[in-house]
Amino acid sequence: MNSKHRKTIEAIFSKPTPGNIEWRKIEALFLALGAEMFEGDGSRVSFILKKEKADFHRPHPGKEAKRYQVRDIVEFLQRAGIQP
């Protein structure tokens, strides 16, 4: 995990929940943590990290993850044992 990934994970876990994290940075973080990524139909994408699975929809037309998505990401990372 490089410094960009560390900044992304710190932003994800920050309070109040941010709504301006670019989705591509979140995907890059998941992959750096060792997650497997599976493309679904349309904007659907699934990740498996340490036997935990999460399904998301890539945001569109914008690039930033919505606040509810960031909350779901925090929950997913916590289930996988990831902390900032």
mmCIF file of N, CA and C in Angstrom:
data_model
loop_
_atom_site.group_PDB
_atom_site.id
_atom_site.type_symbol
_atom_site.label_atom_id
_atom_site.label_comp_id
_atom_site.label_asym_id
_atom_site.label_seq_id
_atom_site.Cartn_x
_atom_site.Cartn_y
_atom_site.Cartn_z
ATOM 1 N N MET A 1 0.851 -1.167 0.000
ATOM 2 C CA MET A 1 0.000 0.000 0.000
ATOM 3 C C MET A 1 0.903 1.239 0.000
ATOM 4 N N ASN A 2 0.679 2.112 -0.962
ATOM 5 C CA ASN A 2 1.507 3.317 -1.051
ATOM 6 C C ASN A 2 0.826 4.496 -0.342
ATOM 7 N N SER A 3 1.448 5.652 -0.408
ATOM 8 C CA SER A 3 0.929 6.819 0.319
ATOM 9 C C SER A 3 -0.427 7.276 -0.224
ATOM 10 N N LYS A 4 -0.675 7.102 -1.510
ATOM 11 C CA LYS A 4 -1.983 7.474 -2.073
ATOM 12 C C LYS A 4 -3.079 6.583 -1.493
ATOM 13 N N HIS A 5 -2.777 5.295 -1.353
ATOM 14 C CA HIS A 5 -3.757 4.377 -0.782
ATOM 15 C C HIS A 5 -4.015 4.717 0.684
ATOM 16 N N ARG A 6 -2.969 5.096 1.410
ATOM 17 C CA ARG A 6 -3.131 5.478 2.825
ATOM 18 C C ARG A 6 -4.022 6.714 2.954
ATOM 19 N N LYS A 7 -3.824 7.677 2.052
ATOM 20 C CA LYS A 7 -4.667 8.885 2.077
ATOM 21 C C LYS A 7 -6.117 8.537 1.770
ATOM 22 N N THR A 8 -6.312 7.612 0.849
ATOM 23 C CA THR A 8 -7.672 7.203 0.502
ATOM 24 C C THR A 8 -8.347 6.516 1.683
ATOM 25 N N ILE A 9 -7.648 5.615 2.345
ATOM 26 C CA ILE A 9 -8.254 4.903 3.473
ATOM 27 C C ILE A 9 -8.533 5.861 4.632
ATOM 28 N N GLU A 10 -7.660 6.841 4.841
ATOM 29 C CA GLU A 10 -7.904 7.842 5.883
ATOM 30 C C GLU A 10 -9.140 8.670 5.545
ATOM 31 N N ALA A 11 -9.305 9.010 4.278
ATOM 32 C CA ALA A 11 -10.481 9.774 3.852
ATOM 33 C C ALA A 11 -11.755 8.954 4.025
ATOM 34 N N ILE A 12 -11.697 7.668 3.695
ATOM 35 C CA ILE A 12 -12.866 6.798 3.821
ATOM 36 C C ILE A 12 -13.337 6.725 5.267
ATOM 37 N N PHE A 13 -12.401 6.621 6.203
ATOM 38 C CA PHE A 13 -12.753 6.470 7.612
ATOM 39 C C PHE A 13 -12.944 7.812 8.329
ATOM 40 N N SER A 14 -12.773 8.932 7.637
ATOM 41 C CA SER A 14 -12.902 10.231 8.288
ATOM 42 C C SER A 14 -14.361 10.545 8.616
ATOM 43 N N LYS A 15 -14.534 11.430 9.584
ATOM 44 C CA LYS A 15 -15.859 11.887 9.994
ATOM 45 C C LYS A 15 -15.912 13.391 9.801
ATOM 46 N N PRO A 16 -16.971 13.960 9.319
ATOM 47 C CA PRO A 16 -18.157 13.295 8.797
ATOM 48 C C PRO A 16 -17.854 12.544 7.500
ATOM 49 N N THR A 17 -18.729 11.635 7.150
ATOM 50 C CA THR A 17 -18.532 10.800 5.965
ATOM 51 C C THR A 17 -18.387 11.681 4.724
ATOM 52 N N PRO A 18 -17.268 11.549 4.014
ATOM 53 C CA PRO A 18 -17.055 12.385 2.825
ATOM 54 C C PRO A 18 -17.866 11.902 1.626
ATOM 55 N N GLY A 19 -18.154 12.830 0.733
ATOM 56 C CA GLY A 19 -18.861 12.495 -0.498
ATOM 57 C C GLY A 19 -18.076 12.912 -1.721
ATOM 58 N N ASN A 20 -16.755 13.020 -1.561
ATOM 59 C CA ASN A 20 -15.948 13.517 -2.678
ATOM 60 C C ASN A 20 -14.747 12.622 -2.990
ATOM 61 N N ILE A 21 -14.819 11.348 -2.651
ATOM 62 C CA ILE A 21 -13.715 10.428 -2.946
ATOM 63 C C ILE A 21 -13.966 9.814 -4.319
ATOM 64 N N GLU A 22 -12.985 9.924 -5.193
ATOM 65 C CA GLU A 22 -13.143 9.369 -6.540
ATOM 66 C C GLU A 22 -13.216 7.843 -6.466
ATOM 67 N N TRP A 23 -14.152 7.283 -7.199
ATOM 68 C CA TRP A 23 -14.364 5.843 -7.180
ATOM 69 C C TRP A 23 -13.120 5.074 -7.628
ATOM 70 N N ARG A 24 -12.392 5.597 -8.602
ATOM 71 C CA ARG A 24 -11.194 4.900 -9.100
ATOM 72 C C ARG A 24 -10.160 4.739 -7.989
ATOM 73 N N LYS A 25 -10.086 5.701 -7.078
ATOM 74 C CA LYS A 25 -9.149 5.604 -5.959
ATOM 75 C C LYS A 25 -9.584 4.511 -4.981
ATOM 76 N N ILE A 26 -10.879 4.353 -4.806
ATOM 77 C CA ILE A 26 -11.405 3.303 -3.931
ATOM 78 C C ILE A 26 -11.096 1.936 -4.526
ATOM 79 N N GLU A 27 -11.334 1.786 -5.829
ATOM 80 C CA GLU A 27 -11.016 0.517 -6.492
ATOM 81 C C GLU A 27 -9.525 0.211 -6.397
ATOM 82 N N ALA A 28 -8.682 1.215 -6.595
ATOM 83 C CA ALA A 28 -7.231 1.023 -6.505
ATOM 84 C C ALA A 28 -6.839 0.581 -5.094
ATOM 85 N N LEU A 29 -7.479 1.152 -4.082
ATOM 86 C CA LEU A 29 -7.214 0.761 -2.696
ATOM 87 C C LEU A 29 -7.586 -0.698 -2.471
ATOM 88 N N PHE A 30 -8.785 -1.079 -2.906
ATOM 89 C CA PHE A 30 -9.218 -2.471 -2.734
ATOM 90 C C PHE A 30 -8.216 -3.432 -3.369
ATOM 91 N N LEU A 31 -7.793 -3.127 -4.582
ATOM 92 C CA LEU A 31 -6.849 -4.006 -5.288
ATOM 93 C C LEU A 31 -5.496 -4.040 -4.577
ATOM 94 N N ALA A 32 -5.062 -2.899 -4.045
ATOM 95 C CA ALA A 32 -3.790 -2.849 -3.312
ATOM 96 C C ALA A 32 -3.859 -3.669 -2.027
ATOM 97 N N LEU A 33 -5.063 -3.775 -1.448
ATOM 98 C CA LEU A 33 -5.246 -4.565 -0.231
ATOM 99 C C LEU A 33 -5.361 -6.059 -0.533
ATOM 100 N N GLY A 34 -5.398 -6.403 -1.815
ATOM 101 C CA GLY A 34 -5.447 -7.803 -2.209
ATOM 102 C C GLY A 34 -6.827 -8.310 -2.586
ATOM 103 N N ALA A 35 -7.755 -7.412 -2.800
ATOM 104 C CA ALA A 35 -9.125 -7.822 -3.155
ATOM 105 C C ALA A 35 -9.175 -8.327 -4.596
ATOM 106 N N GLU A 36 -10.097 -9.246 -4.824
ATOM 107 C CA GLU A 36 -10.403 -9.684 -6.189
ATOM 108 C C GLU A 36 -11.598 -8.873 -6.665
ATOM 109 N N MET A 37 -11.570 -8.447 -7.925
ATOM 110 C CA MET A 37 -12.637 -7.638 -8.482
ATOM 111 C C MET A 37 -13.351 -8.413 -9.581
ATOM 112 N N PHE A 38 -14.672 -8.355 -9.555
ATOM 113 C CA PHE A 38 -15.494 -9.025 -10.553
ATOM 114 C C PHE A 38 -16.464 -8.020 -11.147
ATOM 115 N N GLU A 39 -16.389 -7.867 -12.469
ATOM 116 C CA GLU A 39 -17.290 -6.965 -13.176
ATOM 117 C C GLU A 39 -18.646 -7.631 -13.321
ATOM 118 N N GLY A 40 -19.701 -6.861 -13.098
ATOM 119 C CA GLY A 40 -21.052 -7.363 -13.282
ATOM 120 C C GLY A 40 -21.707 -6.658 -14.444
ATOM 121 N N ASP A 41 -23.015 -6.733 -14.488
ATOM 122 C CA ASP A 41 -23.764 -6.052 -15.542
ATOM 123 C C ASP A 41 -23.803 -4.556 -15.263
ATOM 124 N N GLY A 42 -23.734 -3.769 -16.304
ATOM 125 C CA GLY A 42 -23.817 -2.322 -16.156
ATOM 126 C C GLY A 42 -22.695 -1.780 -15.297
ATOM 127 N N SER A 43 -23.080 -1.058 -14.253
ATOM 128 C CA SER A 43 -22.077 -0.430 -13.391
ATOM 129 C C SER A 43 -21.760 -1.268 -12.156
ATOM 130 N N ARG A 44 -22.321 -2.464 -12.079
ATOM 131 C CA ARG A 44 -22.114 -3.308 -10.902
ATOM 132 C C ARG A 44 -20.697 -3.879 -10.880
ATOM 133 N N VAL A 45 -20.115 -3.865 -9.679
ATOM 134 C CA VAL A 45 -18.785 -4.440 -9.476
ATOM 135 C C VAL A 45 -18.774 -5.079 -8.089
ATOM 136 N N SER A 46 -18.148 -6.243 -7.983
ATOM 137 C CA SER A 46 -18.059 -6.967 -6.716
ATOM 138 C C SER A 46 -16.602 -7.116 -6.323
ATOM 139 N N PHE A 47 -16.370 -7.125 -5.021
ATOM 140 C CA PHE A 47 -15.028 -7.313 -4.490
ATOM 141 C C PHE A 47 -15.065 -8.394 -3.426
ATOM 142 N N ILE A 48 -14.026 -9.223 -3.399
ATOM 143 C CA ILE A 48 -13.841 -10.197 -2.326
ATOM 144 C C ILE A 48 -12.497 -9.895 -1.694
ATOM 145 N N LEU A 49 -12.540 -9.628 -0.390
ATOM 146 C CA LEU A 49 -11.345 -9.286 0.365
ATOM 147 C C LEU A 49 -11.364 -10.076 1.664
ATOM 148 N N LYS A 50 -10.386 -10.947 1.827
ATOM 149 C CA LYS A 50 -10.279 -11.789 3.030
ATOM 150 C C LYS A 50 -11.597 -12.510 3.324
ATOM 151 N N LYS A 51 -12.147 -13.138 2.309
ATOM 152 C CA LYS A 51 -13.371 -13.940 2.377
ATOM 153 C C LYS A 51 -14.636 -13.124 2.621
ATOM 154 N N GLU A 52 -14.523 -11.806 2.603
ATOM 155 C CA GLU A 52 -15.689 -10.934 2.719
ATOM 156 C C GLU A 52 -16.038 -10.419 1.331
ATOM 157 N N LYS A 53 -17.336 -10.413 1.006
ATOM 158 C CA LYS A 53 -17.776 -9.977 -0.321
ATOM 159 C C LYS A 53 -18.637 -8.730 -0.191
ATOM 160 N N ALA A 54 -18.463 -7.825 -1.137
ATOM 161 C CA ALA A 54 -19.290 -6.619 -1.195
ATOM 162 C C ALA A 54 -19.603 -6.292 -2.649
ATOM 163 N N ASP A 55 -20.826 -5.858 -2.875
ATOM 164 C CA ASP A 55 -21.277 -5.464 -4.206
ATOM 165 C C ASP A 55 -21.541 -3.964 -4.208
ATOM 166 N N PHE A 56 -21.106 -3.307 -5.264
ATOM 167 C CA PHE A 56 -21.301 -1.870 -5.397
ATOM 168 C C PHE A 56 -21.721 -1.549 -6.824
ATOM 169 N N HIS A 57 -22.266 -0.353 -6.984
ATOM 170 C CA HIS A 57 -22.504 0.215 -8.312
ATOM 171 C C HIS A 57 -21.561 1.395 -8.448
ATOM 172 N N ARG A 58 -20.822 1.416 -9.548
ATOM 173 C CA ARG A 58 -19.952 2.566 -9.784
ATOM 174 C C ARG A 58 -20.839 3.800 -9.952
ATOM 175 N N PRO A 59 -20.408 4.912 -9.363
ATOM 176 C CA PRO A 59 -21.220 6.129 -9.496
ATOM 177 C C PRO A 59 -21.211 6.646 -10.932
ATOM 178 N N HIS A 60 -22.343 7.147 -11.352
ATOM 179 C CA HIS A 60 -22.426 7.770 -12.673
ATOM 180 C C HIS A 60 -23.587 8.749 -12.638
ATOM 181 N N PRO A 61 -23.559 9.845 -13.304
ATOM 182 C CA PRO A 61 -22.525 10.236 -14.248
ATOM 183 C C PRO A 61 -21.282 10.819 -13.574
ATOM 184 N N GLY A 62 -21.337 11.098 -12.275
ATOM 185 C CA GLY A 62 -20.173 11.660 -11.583
ATOM 186 C C GLY A 62 -19.108 10.609 -11.323
ATOM 187 N N LYS A 63 -17.978 11.056 -10.797
ATOM 188 C CA LYS A 63 -16.850 10.167 -10.518
ATOM 189 C C LYS A 63 -16.736 9.828 -9.040
ATOM 190 N N GLU A 64 -17.395 10.615 -8.175
ATOM 191 C CA GLU A 64 -17.230 10.468 -6.741
ATOM 192 C C GLU A 64 -18.250 9.499 -6.149
ATOM 193 N N ALA A 65 -17.774 8.750 -5.143
ATOM 194 C CA ALA A 65 -18.653 7.838 -4.411
ATOM 195 C C ALA A 65 -19.606 8.662 -3.556
ATOM 196 N N LYS A 66 -20.841 8.229 -3.486
ATOM 197 C CA LYS A 66 -21.835 8.886 -2.639
ATOM 198 C C LYS A 66 -21.556 8.545 -1.178
ATOM 199 N N ARG A 67 -22.107 9.342 -0.277
ATOM 200 C CA ARG A 67 -21.874 9.119 1.149
ATOM 201 C C ARG A 67 -22.345 7.736 1.602
ATOM 202 N N TYR A 68 -23.501 7.285 1.114
ATOM 203 C CA TYR A 68 -23.983 5.966 1.522
ATOM 204 C C TYR A 68 -23.033 4.871 1.035
ATOM 205 N N GLN A 69 -22.395 5.070 -0.122
ATOM 206 C CA GLN A 69 -21.429 4.099 -0.608
ATOM 207 C C GLN A 69 -20.194 4.075 0.284
ATOM 208 N N VAL A 70 -19.747 5.245 0.715
ATOM 209 C CA VAL A 70 -18.571 5.315 1.594
ATOM 210 C C VAL A 70 -18.880 4.606 2.915
ATOM 211 N N ARG A 71 -20.090 4.780 3.444
ATOM 212 C CA ARG A 71 -20.468 4.072 4.679
ATOM 213 C C ARG A 71 -20.451 2.558 4.452
ATOM 214 N N ASP A 72 -20.934 2.110 3.300
ATOM 215 C CA ASP A 72 -20.899 0.683 2.972
ATOM 216 C C ASP A 72 -19.453 0.193 2.820
ATOM 217 N N ILE A 73 -18.593 1.022 2.280
ATOM 218 C CA ILE A 73 -17.182 0.673 2.114
ATOM 219 C C ILE A 73 -16.501 0.526 3.471
ATOM 220 N N VAL A 74 -16.805 1.437 4.394
ATOM 221 C CA VAL A 74 -16.251 1.349 5.750
ATOM 222 C C VAL A 74 -16.659 0.025 6.385
ATOM 223 N N GLU A 75 -17.937 -0.319 6.263
ATOM 224 C CA GLU A 75 -18.434 -1.581 6.830
ATOM 225 C C GLU A 75 -17.724 -2.784 6.202
ATOM 226 N N PHE A 76 -17.564 -2.762 4.887
ATOM 227 C CA PHE A 76 -16.875 -3.849 4.178
ATOM 228 C C PHE A 76 -15.437 -3.990 4.658
ATOM 229 N N LEU A 77 -14.728 -2.876 4.756
ATOM 230 C CA LEU A 77 -13.334 -2.930 5.197
ATOM 231 C C LEU A 77 -13.225 -3.402 6.639
ATOM 232 N N GLN A 78 -14.133 -2.969 7.495
ATOM 233 C CA GLN A 78 -14.107 -3.418 8.887
ATOM 234 C C GLN A 78 -14.368 -4.914 9.002
ATOM 235 N N ARG A 79 -15.305 -5.417 8.212
ATOM 236 C CA ARG A 79 -15.575 -6.874 8.224
ATOM 237 C C ARG A 79 -14.345 -7.650 7.799
ATOM 238 N N ALA A 80 -13.543 -7.043 6.901
ATOM 239 C CA ALA A 80 -12.324 -7.705 6.413
ATOM 240 C C ALA A 80 -11.131 -7.465 7.354
ATOM 241 N N GLY A 81 -11.361 -6.723 8.428
ATOM 242 C CA GLY A 81 -10.295 -6.479 9.399
ATOM 243 C C GLY A 81 -9.345 -5.354 9.035
ATOM 244 N N ILE A 82 -9.793 -4.457 8.170
ATOM 245 C CA ILE A 82 -8.966 -3.332 7.747
ATOM 246 C C ILE A 82 -9.358 -2.095 8.539
ATOM 247 N N GLN A 83 -8.374 -1.435 9.102
ATOM 248 C CA GLN A 83 -8.553 -0.184 9.850
ATOM 249 C C GLN A 83 -7.553 0.834 9.318
ATOM 250 N N PRO A 84 -7.838 2.127 9.501
ATOM 251 C CA PRO A 84 -6.881 3.136 9.019
ATOM 252 C C PRO A 84 -5.579 3.113 9.798
#
